[in-house]
Amino acid sequence: MANGQKDNETARKEGTGRHALITGASAGIGKDLAEVFARSGFDLVLVARREKRLHEIARDLEHRFAVTVHAVTLDLSEPGAAEWLHNEMRMRGLNIDALVCNAGFGVAGFYRDTSWADQHALCQVMMTGVAELCHRFAPDMGARGYGRILNVASLAGFLPPAPGGTLYIPAKAFEIKLSQALALEYTGENVHVTALCPGFTYTEFHDVMGTRAAMSSMPRFMWMKSMRVAEEGYKAVMQGKPVHIPGRLNRFIAWLAWALPSPAVNAILRRQALYAKKP
């Protein structure tokens, strides 16, 4: 039997009789993570705002991988959404064995020029919501002796703050630190917590942000396909890595951000801010 076949059978056994809940599952990395978990034998709970798209994905995964997929339409920016979701899973009798917090977005423009409603929604989805979902689901996992939590952060979480998109980098840094802390907290309980930190990835994110043209000017070698990111994220959380940065180039960028002297970095960022303010 080929090694690939053995790996697939092992992965399928991992998910047998288990459920994975994935937020932001209607596109991009979240959609591909849903496929990876389904391929590995997990039944799924997919959560996103786009109802029609979510149900299309659910039907496709059920057909291709013979798993059960529950589609839950939910806006995670609404206060109380995480509590409702946890209660809903209990009412349906679904034990969540793997939690993937992938939902997220950015708010383009300078902080002062954006609405607080948009900034508050970002905080709710990418910080408060992630923290609450982990707080509600992780103890159940610990009690059952099995759990996998994958928080989709970003390479940006390792980088210095930049002008525009002001809260995005702090939010991603928060997800990384939260994941590291929880990984330590659940040591020895067979509950793995991982922050997945992709760099430039081909998804709809830049279309939503209105930055597709700018991002398209970046060299192609800097980009990764979202399925590769998803597969690496799945492997990392199964292996119990607290943090995983896909791609050698991205790992080098993270190291460079750590290694460069702060005054030099700040000088570069100040020049970038001044350039961005020019009409």
PDB file of C-alpha atoms in Angstrom:
ATOM      1  CA  MET A   1       0.000   0.000   0.000  1.00  0.00           C
ATOM      2  CA  ALA A   2       1.361   3.431  -0.954  1.00  0.00           C
ATOM      3  CA  ASN A   3       2.397   5.844   1.790  1.00  0.00           C
ATOM      4  CA  GLY A   4      -0.243   8.343   0.640  1.00  0.00           C
ATOM      5  CA  GLN A   5      -2.970   5.734   1.055  1.00  0.00           C
ATOM      6  CA  LYS A   6      -1.748   4.904   4.547  1.00  0.00           C
ATOM      7  CA  ASP A   7      -1.712   8.582   5.467  1.00  0.00           C
ATOM      8  CA  ASN A   8      -5.262   9.041   4.203  1.00  0.00           C
ATOM      9  CA  GLU A   9      -6.527   6.053   6.180  1.00  0.00           C
ATOM     10  CA  THR A  10      -4.818   7.324   9.323  1.00  0.00           C
ATOM     11  CA  ALA A  11      -6.312  10.773   8.834  1.00  0.00           C
ATOM     12  CA  ARG A  12      -9.777   9.314   8.258  1.00  0.00           C
ATOM     13  CA  LYS A  13      -9.566   7.370  11.523  1.00  0.00           C
ATOM     14  CA  GLU A  14      -8.745  10.626  13.308  1.00  0.00           C
ATOM     15  CA  GLY A  15     -12.158  12.087  12.540  1.00  0.00           C
ATOM     16  CA  THR A  16     -14.382   9.021  12.805  1.00  0.00           C
ATOM     17  CA  GLY A  17     -17.367   9.787  15.027  1.00  0.00           C
ATOM     18  CA  ARG A  18     -16.158  13.325  15.710  1.00  0.00           C
ATOM     19  CA  HIS A  19     -17.419  16.800  14.824  1.00  0.00           C
ATOM     20  CA  ALA A  20     -15.444  19.833  13.653  1.00  0.00           C
ATOM     21  CA  LEU A  21     -16.975  23.318  13.891  1.00  0.00           C
ATOM     22  CA  ILE A  22     -15.521  25.819  11.435  1.00  0.00           C
ATOM     23  CA  THR A  23     -16.348  29.525  11.376  1.00  0.00           C
ATOM     24  CA  GLY A  24     -15.948  31.618   8.245  1.00  0.00           C
ATOM     25  CA  ALA A  25     -16.458  28.433   6.243  1.00  0.00           C
ATOM     26  CA  SER A  26     -18.089  29.924   3.141  1.00  0.00           C
ATOM     27  CA  ALA A  27     -14.880  30.896   1.321  1.00  0.00           C
ATOM     28  CA  GLY A  28     -11.095  30.893   1.263  1.00  0.00           C
ATOM     29  CA  ILE A  29      -9.079  29.117   3.922  1.00  0.00           C
ATOM     30  CA  GLY A  30     -12.208  28.315   5.941  1.00  0.00           C
ATOM     31  CA  LYS A  31     -13.808  26.514   3.003  1.00  0.00           C
ATOM     32  CA  ASP A  32     -10.630  24.562   2.336  1.00  0.00           C
ATOM     33  CA  LEU A  33     -10.272  23.652   5.999  1.00  0.00           C
ATOM     34  CA  ALA A  34     -13.810  22.282   5.868  1.00  0.00           C
ATOM     35  CA  GLU A  35     -12.743  20.048   2.991  1.00  0.00           C
ATOM     36  CA  VAL A  36      -9.604  18.898   4.800  1.00  0.00           C
ATOM     37  CA  PHE A  37     -11.542  17.969   7.940  1.00  0.00           C
ATOM     38  CA  ALA A  38     -14.226  16.218   5.863  1.00  0.00           C
ATOM     39  CA  ARG A  39     -11.525  14.322   3.975  1.00  0.00           C
ATOM     40  CA  SER A  40     -10.210  13.247   7.365  1.00  0.00           C
ATOM     41  CA  GLY A  41     -13.552  11.754   8.393  1.00  0.00           C
ATOM     42  CA  PHE A  42     -14.957  14.533  10.586  1.00  0.00           C
ATOM     43  CA  ASP A  43     -18.630  15.420  10.456  1.00  0.00           C
ATOM     44  CA  LEU A  44     -18.897  19.186  10.175  1.00  0.00           C
ATOM     45  CA  VAL A  45     -20.678  22.221  11.529  1.00  0.00           C
ATOM     46  CA  LEU A  46     -20.077  25.094   9.113  1.00  0.00           C
ATOM     47  CA  VAL A  47     -20.744  28.627  10.328  1.00  0.00           C
ATOM     48  CA  ALA A  48     -20.906  31.758   8.176  1.00  0.00           C
ATOM     49  CA  ARG A  49     -23.196  34.635   7.200  1.00  0.00           C
ATOM     50  CA  ARG A  50     -23.820  33.686   3.561  1.00  0.00           C
ATOM     51  CA  GLU A  51     -26.650  31.171   3.848  1.00  0.00           C
ATOM     52  CA  LYS A  52     -26.962  30.098   0.203  1.00  0.00           C
ATOM     53  CA  ARG A  53     -23.224  29.695  -0.251  1.00  0.00           C
ATOM     54  CA  LEU A  54     -22.918  27.784   3.029  1.00  0.00           C
ATOM     55  CA  HIS A  55     -25.608  25.265   2.077  1.00  0.00           C
ATOM     56  CA  GLU A  56     -24.014  24.736  -1.341  1.00  0.00           C
ATOM     57  CA  ILE A  57     -20.697  23.892   0.310  1.00  0.00           C
ATOM     58  CA  ALA A  58     -22.404  21.623   2.831  1.00  0.00           C
ATOM     59  CA  ARG A  59     -24.148  19.606   0.104  1.00  0.00           C
ATOM     60  CA  ASP A  60     -20.935  19.319  -1.912  1.00  0.00           C
ATOM     61  CA  LEU A  61     -18.913  18.019   1.048  1.00  0.00           C
ATOM     62  CA  GLU A  62     -21.609  15.538   2.057  1.00  0.00           C
ATOM     63  CA  HIS A  63     -21.684  14.189  -1.490  1.00  0.00           C
ATOM     64  CA  ARG A  64     -17.920  13.933  -1.943  1.00  0.00           C
ATOM     65  CA  PHE A  65     -16.849  12.665   1.473  1.00  0.00           C
ATOM     66  CA  ALA A  66     -19.928  10.875   2.861  1.00  0.00           C
ATOM     67  CA  VAL A  67     -19.951  12.947   6.055  1.00  0.00           C
ATOM     68  CA  THR A  68     -22.770  14.791   7.787  1.00  0.00           C
ATOM     69  CA  VAL A  69     -22.581  18.565   7.457  1.00  0.00           C
ATOM     70  CA  HIS A  70     -24.650  21.036   9.469  1.00  0.00           C
ATOM     71  CA  ALA A  71     -24.859  24.560   8.012  1.00  0.00           C
ATOM     72  CA  VAL A  72     -25.442  27.310  10.573  1.00  0.00           C
ATOM     73  CA  THR A  73     -26.046  30.835   9.315  1.00  0.00           C
ATOM     74  CA  LEU A  74     -24.746  33.232  11.967  1.00  0.00           C
ATOM     75  CA  ASP A  75     -23.222  36.700  12.195  1.00  0.00           C
ATOM     76  CA  LEU A  76     -20.406  36.383  14.713  1.00  0.00           C
ATOM     77  CA  SER A  77     -20.141  40.158  15.039  1.00  0.00           C
ATOM     78  CA  GLU A  78     -23.382  40.102  17.040  1.00  0.00           C
ATOM     79  CA  PRO A  79     -22.851  40.056  20.825  1.00  0.00           C
ATOM     80  CA  GLY A  80     -24.047  36.753  22.217  1.00  0.00           C
ATOM     81  CA  ALA A  81     -23.352  34.833  18.990  1.00  0.00           C
ATOM     82  CA  ALA A  82     -20.699  32.576  20.570  1.00  0.00           C
ATOM     83  CA  GLU A  83     -22.930  31.728  23.527  1.00  0.00           C
ATOM     84  CA  TRP A  84     -25.854  30.992  21.203  1.00  0.00           C
ATOM     85  CA  LEU A  85     -23.680  28.734  19.052  1.00  0.00           C
ATOM     86  CA  HIS A  86     -22.419  26.761  22.041  1.00  0.00           C
ATOM     87  CA  ASN A  87     -25.962  26.321  23.359  1.00  0.00           C
ATOM     88  CA  GLU A  88     -27.208  25.342  19.898  1.00  0.00           C
ATOM     89  CA  MET A  89     -24.631  22.562  19.645  1.00  0.00           C
ATOM     90  CA  ARG A  90     -25.728  21.218  23.022  1.00  0.00           C
ATOM     91  CA  MET A  91     -29.386  21.334  22.005  1.00  0.00           C
ATOM     92  CA  ARG A  92     -28.570  19.385  18.835  1.00  0.00           C
ATOM     93  CA  GLY A  93     -26.589  16.853  20.864  1.00  0.00           C
ATOM     94  CA  LEU A  94     -23.364  17.571  18.982  1.00  0.00           C
ATOM     95  CA  ASN A  95     -20.067  17.263  20.808  1.00  0.00           C
ATOM     96  CA  ILE A  96     -17.546  19.580  19.149  1.00  0.00           C
ATOM     97  CA  ASP A  97     -14.185  17.826  19.044  1.00  0.00           C
ATOM     98  CA  ALA A  98     -12.413  20.315  16.767  1.00  0.00           C
ATOM     99  CA  LEU A  99     -12.957  24.072  16.715  1.00  0.00           C
ATOM    100  CA  VAL A 100     -11.629  26.187  13.864  1.00  0.00           C
ATOM    101  CA  CYS A 101     -11.893  29.955  14.381  1.00  0.00           C
ATOM    102  CA  ASN A 102     -11.365  31.265  10.878  1.00  0.00           C
ATOM    103  CA  ALA A 103     -13.954  34.062  10.572  1.00  0.00           C
ATOM    104  CA  GLY A 104     -12.383  37.469  10.178  1.00  0.00           C
ATOM    105  CA  PHE A 105     -12.058  40.594   8.087  1.00  0.00           C
ATOM    106  CA  GLY A 106     -10.151  43.856   7.897  1.00  0.00           C
ATOM    107  CA  VAL A 107     -11.297  47.468   7.938  1.00  0.00           C
ATOM    108  CA  ALA A 108      -9.453  49.461   5.288  1.00  0.00           C
ATOM    109  CA  GLY A 109      -8.377  53.039   5.833  1.00  0.00           C
ATOM    110  CA  PHE A 110      -7.009  55.111   8.679  1.00  0.00           C
ATOM    111  CA  TYR A 111      -8.570  54.433  12.060  1.00  0.00           C
ATOM    112  CA  ARG A 112      -9.957  57.971  12.399  1.00  0.00           C
ATOM    113  CA  ASP A 113     -11.681  57.748   9.017  1.00  0.00           C
ATOM    114  CA  THR A 114     -13.584  54.530   9.739  1.00  0.00           C
ATOM    115  CA  SER A 115     -16.787  53.973  11.673  1.00  0.00           C
ATOM    116  CA  TRP A 116     -16.638  52.642  15.202  1.00  0.00           C
ATOM    117  CA  ALA A 117     -19.367  50.148  14.254  1.00  0.00           C
ATOM    118  CA  ASP A 118     -16.961  48.516  11.781  1.00  0.00           C
ATOM    119  CA  GLN A 119     -14.070  48.525  14.243  1.00  0.00           C
ATOM    120  CA  HIS A 120     -16.265  47.114  17.002  1.00  0.00           C
ATOM    121  CA  ALA A 121     -17.423  44.330  14.687  1.00  0.00           C
ATOM    122  CA  LEU A 122     -13.777  43.455  13.946  1.00  0.00           C
ATOM    123  CA  CYS A 123     -12.997  43.259  17.664  1.00  0.00           C
ATOM    124  CA  GLN A 124     -16.080  41.127  18.275  1.00  0.00           C
ATOM    125  CA  VAL A 125     -15.331  38.621  15.512  1.00  0.00           C
ATOM    126  CA  MET A 126     -11.536  38.369  15.760  1.00  0.00           C
ATOM    127  CA  MET A 127     -10.837  38.881  19.448  1.00  0.00           C
ATOM    128  CA  THR A 128     -13.840  38.674  21.775  1.00  0.00           C
ATOM    129  CA  GLY A 129     -15.569  36.029  19.667  1.00  0.00           C
ATOM    130  CA  VAL A 130     -12.471  33.834  19.304  1.00  0.00           C
ATOM    131  CA  ALA A 131     -11.725  34.080  23.015  1.00  0.00           C
ATOM    132  CA  GLU A 132     -15.328  33.230  23.941  1.00  0.00           C
ATOM    133  CA  LEU A 133     -15.596  30.286  21.559  1.00  0.00           C
ATOM    134  CA  CYS A 134     -12.390  28.842  23.011  1.00  0.00           C
ATOM    135  CA  HIS A 135     -13.605  29.521  26.556  1.00  0.00           C
ATOM    136  CA  ARG A 136     -16.905  27.725  25.931  1.00  0.00           C
ATOM    137  CA  PHE A 137     -15.794  24.744  23.842  1.00  0.00           C
ATOM    138  CA  ALA A 138     -12.316  23.913  25.207  1.00  0.00           C
ATOM    139  CA  PRO A 139     -13.482  22.773  28.689  1.00  0.00           C
ATOM    140  CA  ASP A 140     -15.876  20.298  27.052  1.00  0.00           C
ATOM    141  CA  MET A 141     -12.966  18.938  25.034  1.00  0.00           C
ATOM    142  CA  GLY A 142     -10.800  18.637  28.120  1.00  0.00           C
ATOM    143  CA  ALA A 143     -13.539  16.765  29.970  1.00  0.00           C
ATOM    144  CA  ARG A 144     -13.794  14.230  27.105  1.00  0.00           C
ATOM    145  CA  GLY A 145     -10.015  13.887  26.739  1.00  0.00           C
ATOM    146  CA  TYR A 146      -9.839  15.002  23.107  1.00  0.00           C
ATOM    147  CA  GLY A 147      -9.833  18.380  21.414  1.00  0.00           C
ATOM    148  CA  ARG A 148      -8.314  20.321  18.558  1.00  0.00           C
ATOM    149  CA  ILE A 149      -8.531  24.124  18.318  1.00  0.00           C
ATOM    150  CA  LEU A 150      -7.145  25.893  15.267  1.00  0.00           C
ATOM    151  CA  ASN A 151      -7.208  29.690  15.360  1.00  0.00           C
ATOM    152  CA  VAL A 152      -6.489  31.148  11.925  1.00  0.00           C
ATOM    153  CA  ALA A 153      -4.305  34.135  12.716  1.00  0.00           C
ATOM    154  CA  SER A 154      -1.835  35.670  10.265  1.00  0.00           C
ATOM    155  CA  LEU A 155       1.806  36.375   9.567  1.00  0.00           C
ATOM    156  CA  ALA A 156       0.720  39.971  10.209  1.00  0.00           C
ATOM    157  CA  GLY A 157       0.522  39.123  13.906  1.00  0.00           C
ATOM    158  CA  PHE A 158       4.320  38.989  14.014  1.00  0.00           C
ATOM    159  CA  LEU A 159       4.820  42.276  12.166  1.00  0.00           C
ATOM    160  CA  PRO A 160       5.020  45.844  13.510  1.00  0.00           C
ATOM    161  CA  PRO A 161       1.850  47.953  13.275  1.00  0.00           C
ATOM    162  CA  ALA A 162       1.261  49.731   9.993  1.00  0.00           C
ATOM    163  CA  PRO A 163      -0.841  52.735   8.949  1.00  0.00           C
ATOM    164  CA  GLY A 164      -4.301  51.711   7.825  1.00  0.00           C
ATOM    165  CA  GLY A 165      -6.143  48.571   8.855  1.00  0.00           C
ATOM    166  CA  THR A 166      -5.166  49.637  12.364  1.00  0.00           C
ATOM    167  CA  LEU A 167      -6.759  46.871  14.446  1.00  0.00           C
ATOM    168  CA  TYR A 168      -6.038  43.968  12.114  1.00  0.00           C
ATOM    169  CA  ILE A 169      -2.446  43.354  13.213  1.00  0.00           C
ATOM    170  CA  PRO A 170      -3.229  43.666  16.959  1.00  0.00           C
ATOM    171  CA  ALA A 171      -6.161  41.274  16.517  1.00  0.00           C
ATOM    172  CA  LYS A 172      -3.977  38.678  14.821  1.00  0.00           C
ATOM    173  CA  ALA A 173      -1.269  39.074  17.466  1.00  0.00           C
ATOM    174  CA  PHE A 174      -3.969  38.507  20.085  1.00  0.00           C
ATOM    175  CA  GLU A 175      -5.031  35.254  18.420  1.00  0.00           C
ATOM    176  CA  ILE A 176      -1.434  34.022  18.405  1.00  0.00           C
ATOM    177  CA  LYS A 177      -0.843  34.786  22.087  1.00  0.00           C
ATOM    178  CA  LEU A 178      -4.221  33.348  23.085  1.00  0.00           C
ATOM    179  CA  SER A 179      -3.428  30.119  21.240  1.00  0.00           C
ATOM    180  CA  GLN A 180       0.008  29.838  22.848  1.00  0.00           C
ATOM    181  CA  ALA A 181      -1.430  30.379  26.325  1.00  0.00           C
ATOM    182  CA  LEU A 182      -4.221  27.837  25.834  1.00  0.00           C
ATOM    183  CA  ALA A 183      -1.792  25.293  24.392  1.00  0.00           C
ATOM    184  CA  LEU A 184       0.161  25.503  27.648  1.00  0.00           C
ATOM    185  CA  GLU A 185      -2.990  25.443  29.771  1.00  0.00           C
ATOM    186  CA  TYR A 186      -4.199  22.201  28.194  1.00  0.00           C
ATOM    187  CA  THR A 187      -0.843  20.425  28.211  1.00  0.00           C
ATOM    188  CA  GLY A 188      -1.299  16.734  28.961  1.00  0.00           C
ATOM    189  CA  GLU A 189      -5.067  16.741  28.306  1.00  0.00           C
ATOM    190  CA  ASN A 190      -4.959  15.751  24.614  1.00  0.00           C
ATOM    191  CA  VAL A 191      -6.372  19.165  23.674  1.00  0.00           C
ATOM    192  CA  HIS A 192      -4.156  20.804  21.057  1.00  0.00           C
ATOM    193  CA  VAL A 193      -4.367  24.530  20.361  1.00  0.00           C
ATOM    194  CA  THR A 194      -2.640  26.010  17.307  1.00  0.00           C
ATOM    195  CA  ALA A 195      -2.385  29.458  15.748  1.00  0.00           C
ATOM    196  CA  LEU A 196      -2.137  29.145  11.973  1.00  0.00           C
ATOM    197  CA  CYS A 197      -0.322  32.179  10.552  1.00  0.00           C
ATOM    198  CA  PRO A 198      -0.466  32.368   6.752  1.00  0.00           C
ATOM    199  CA  GLY A 199       1.080  35.139   4.718  1.00  0.00           C
ATOM    200  CA  PHE A 200      -0.213  36.220   1.295  1.00  0.00           C
ATOM    201  CA  THR A 201      -2.854  33.656   0.316  1.00  0.00           C
ATOM    202  CA  TYR A 202      -5.108  33.454  -2.736  1.00  0.00           C
ATOM    203  CA  THR A 203      -8.591  34.058  -1.226  1.00  0.00           C
ATOM    204  CA  GLU A 204     -11.493  36.509  -1.503  1.00  0.00           C
ATOM    205  CA  PHE A 205     -10.114  38.535   1.425  1.00  0.00           C
ATOM    206  CA  HIS A 206      -8.401  41.158  -0.730  1.00  0.00           C
ATOM    207  CA  ASP A 207     -11.487  41.576  -2.914  1.00  0.00           C
ATOM    208  CA  VAL A 208     -13.573  42.337   0.170  1.00  0.00           C
ATOM    209  CA  MET A 209     -10.908  44.741   1.446  1.00  0.00           C
ATOM    210  CA  GLY A 210     -10.631  46.460  -1.940  1.00  0.00           C
ATOM    211  CA  THR A 211      -6.885  45.777  -2.064  1.00  0.00           C
ATOM    212  CA  ARG A 212      -6.820  43.239  -4.901  1.00  0.00           C
ATOM    213  CA  ALA A 213      -5.049  45.589  -7.346  1.00  0.00           C
ATOM    214  CA  ALA A 214      -2.334  46.459  -4.841  1.00  0.00           C
ATOM    215  CA  MET A 215      -1.845  42.844  -3.804  1.00  0.00           C
ATOM    216  CA  SER A 216      -1.677  41.695  -7.428  1.00  0.00           C
ATOM    217  CA  SER A 217       1.489  43.751  -7.823  1.00  0.00           C
ATOM    218  CA  MET A 218       3.250  41.484  -5.307  1.00  0.00           C
ATOM    219  CA  PRO A 219       5.559  38.829  -6.838  1.00  0.00           C
ATOM    220  CA  ARG A 220       3.838  35.499  -7.418  1.00  0.00           C
ATOM    221  CA  PHE A 221       6.431  33.579  -5.396  1.00  0.00           C
ATOM    222  CA  MET A 222       5.174  35.332  -2.243  1.00  0.00           C
ATOM    223  CA  TRP A 223       1.682  33.834  -2.555  1.00  0.00           C
ATOM    224  CA  MET A 224       0.376  30.467  -1.375  1.00  0.00           C
ATOM    225  CA  LYS A 225      -2.729  28.533  -2.350  1.00  0.00           C
ATOM    226  CA  SER A 226      -5.339  28.382   0.380  1.00  0.00           C
ATOM    227  CA  MET A 227      -5.634  24.577   0.206  1.00  0.00           C
ATOM    228  CA  ARG A 228      -1.953  24.182   1.011  1.00  0.00           C
ATOM    229  CA  VAL A 229      -2.390  26.547   3.970  1.00  0.00           C
ATOM    230  CA  ALA A 230      -5.401  24.545   5.147  1.00  0.00           C
ATOM    231  CA  GLU A 231      -3.589  21.217   4.882  1.00  0.00           C
ATOM    232  CA  GLU A 232      -0.597  22.538   6.796  1.00  0.00           C
ATOM    233  CA  GLY A 233      -2.890  23.981   9.464  1.00  0.00           C
ATOM    234  CA  TYR A 234      -4.672  20.661   9.927  1.00  0.00           C
ATOM    235  CA  LYS A 235      -1.381  18.795  10.201  1.00  0.00           C
ATOM    236  CA  ALA A 236      -0.013  21.334  12.687  1.00  0.00           C
ATOM    237  CA  VAL A 237      -2.969  21.136  15.072  1.00  0.00           C
ATOM    238  CA  MET A 238      -2.996  17.348  14.946  1.00  0.00           C
ATOM    239  CA  GLN A 239       0.694  17.369  15.844  1.00  0.00           C
ATOM    240  CA  GLY A 240       0.103  19.819  18.677  1.00  0.00           C
ATOM    241  CA  LYS A 241       2.172  22.750  17.367  1.00  0.00           C
ATOM    242  CA  PRO A 242       1.201  25.955  19.227  1.00  0.00           C
ATOM    243  CA  VAL A 243       2.113  28.135  16.218  1.00  0.00           C
ATOM    244  CA  HIS A 244       2.558  27.290  12.558  1.00  0.00           C
ATOM    245  CA  ILE A 245       3.672  29.652   9.781  1.00  0.00           C
ATOM    246  CA  PRO A 246       3.209  28.048   6.347  1.00  0.00           C
ATOM    247  CA  GLY A 247       6.019  28.578   3.857  1.00  0.00           C
ATOM    248  CA  ARG A 248       9.757  29.185   4.295  1.00  0.00           C
ATOM    249  CA  LEU A 249       9.525  32.734   3.001  1.00  0.00           C
ATOM    250  CA  ASN A 250       6.854  33.609   5.559  1.00  0.00           C
ATOM    251  CA  ARG A 251       8.899  32.087   8.364  1.00  0.00           C
ATOM    252  CA  PHE A 252      11.870  34.178   7.234  1.00  0.00           C
ATOM    253  CA  ILE A 253       9.723  37.337   7.226  1.00  0.00           C
ATOM    254  CA  ALA A 254       8.556  36.581  10.762  1.00  0.00           C
ATOM    255  CA  TRP A 255      12.155  36.090  11.869  1.00  0.00           C
ATOM    256  CA  LEU A 256      13.233  39.292  10.124  1.00  0.00           C
ATOM    257  CA  ALA A 257      10.507  41.278  11.893  1.00  0.00           C
ATOM    258  CA  TRP A 258      11.822  39.944  15.190  1.00  0.00           C
ATOM    259  CA  ALA A 259      15.489  40.483  14.359  1.00  0.00           C
ATOM    260  CA  LEU A 260      15.413  44.033  12.947  1.00  0.00           C
ATOM    261  CA  PRO A 261      16.139  46.828  15.438  1.00  0.00           C
ATOM    262  CA  SER A 262      12.956  48.623  16.511  1.00  0.00           C
ATOM    263  CA  PRO A 263      14.213  52.161  15.649  1.00  0.00           C
ATOM    264  CA  ALA A 264      14.920  51.112  12.053  1.00  0.00           C
ATOM    265  CA  VAL A 265      11.496  49.476  11.689  1.00  0.00           C
ATOM    266  CA  ASN A 266       9.741  52.499  13.185  1.00  0.00           C
ATOM    267  CA  ALA A 267      11.539  54.845  10.796  1.00  0.00           C
ATOM    268  CA  ILE A 268      10.388  52.796   7.802  1.00  0.00           C
ATOM    269  CA  LEU A 269       6.810  52.726   9.072  1.00  0.00           C
ATOM    270  CA  ARG A 270       6.762  56.485   9.709  1.00  0.00           C
ATOM    271  CA  ARG A 271       7.846  57.103   6.113  1.00  0.00           C
ATOM    272  CA  GLN A 272       5.118  54.739   4.945  1.00  0.00           C
ATOM    273  CA  ALA A 273       2.544  56.621   6.993  1.00  0.00           C
ATOM    274  CA  LEU A 274       3.628  59.977   5.568  1.00  0.00           C
ATOM    275  CA  TYR A 275       3.480  58.590   2.030  1.00  0.00           C
ATOM    276  CA  ALA A 276      -0.013  57.173   2.625  1.00  0.00           C
ATOM    277  CA  LYS A 277      -1.261  60.626   3.754  1.00  0.00           C
ATOM    278  CA  LYS A 278      -0.217  62.329   0.511  1.00  0.00           C
ATOM    279  CA  PRO A 279      -3.136  63.177  -1.807  1.00  0.00           C
TER     280      PRO A 279
END
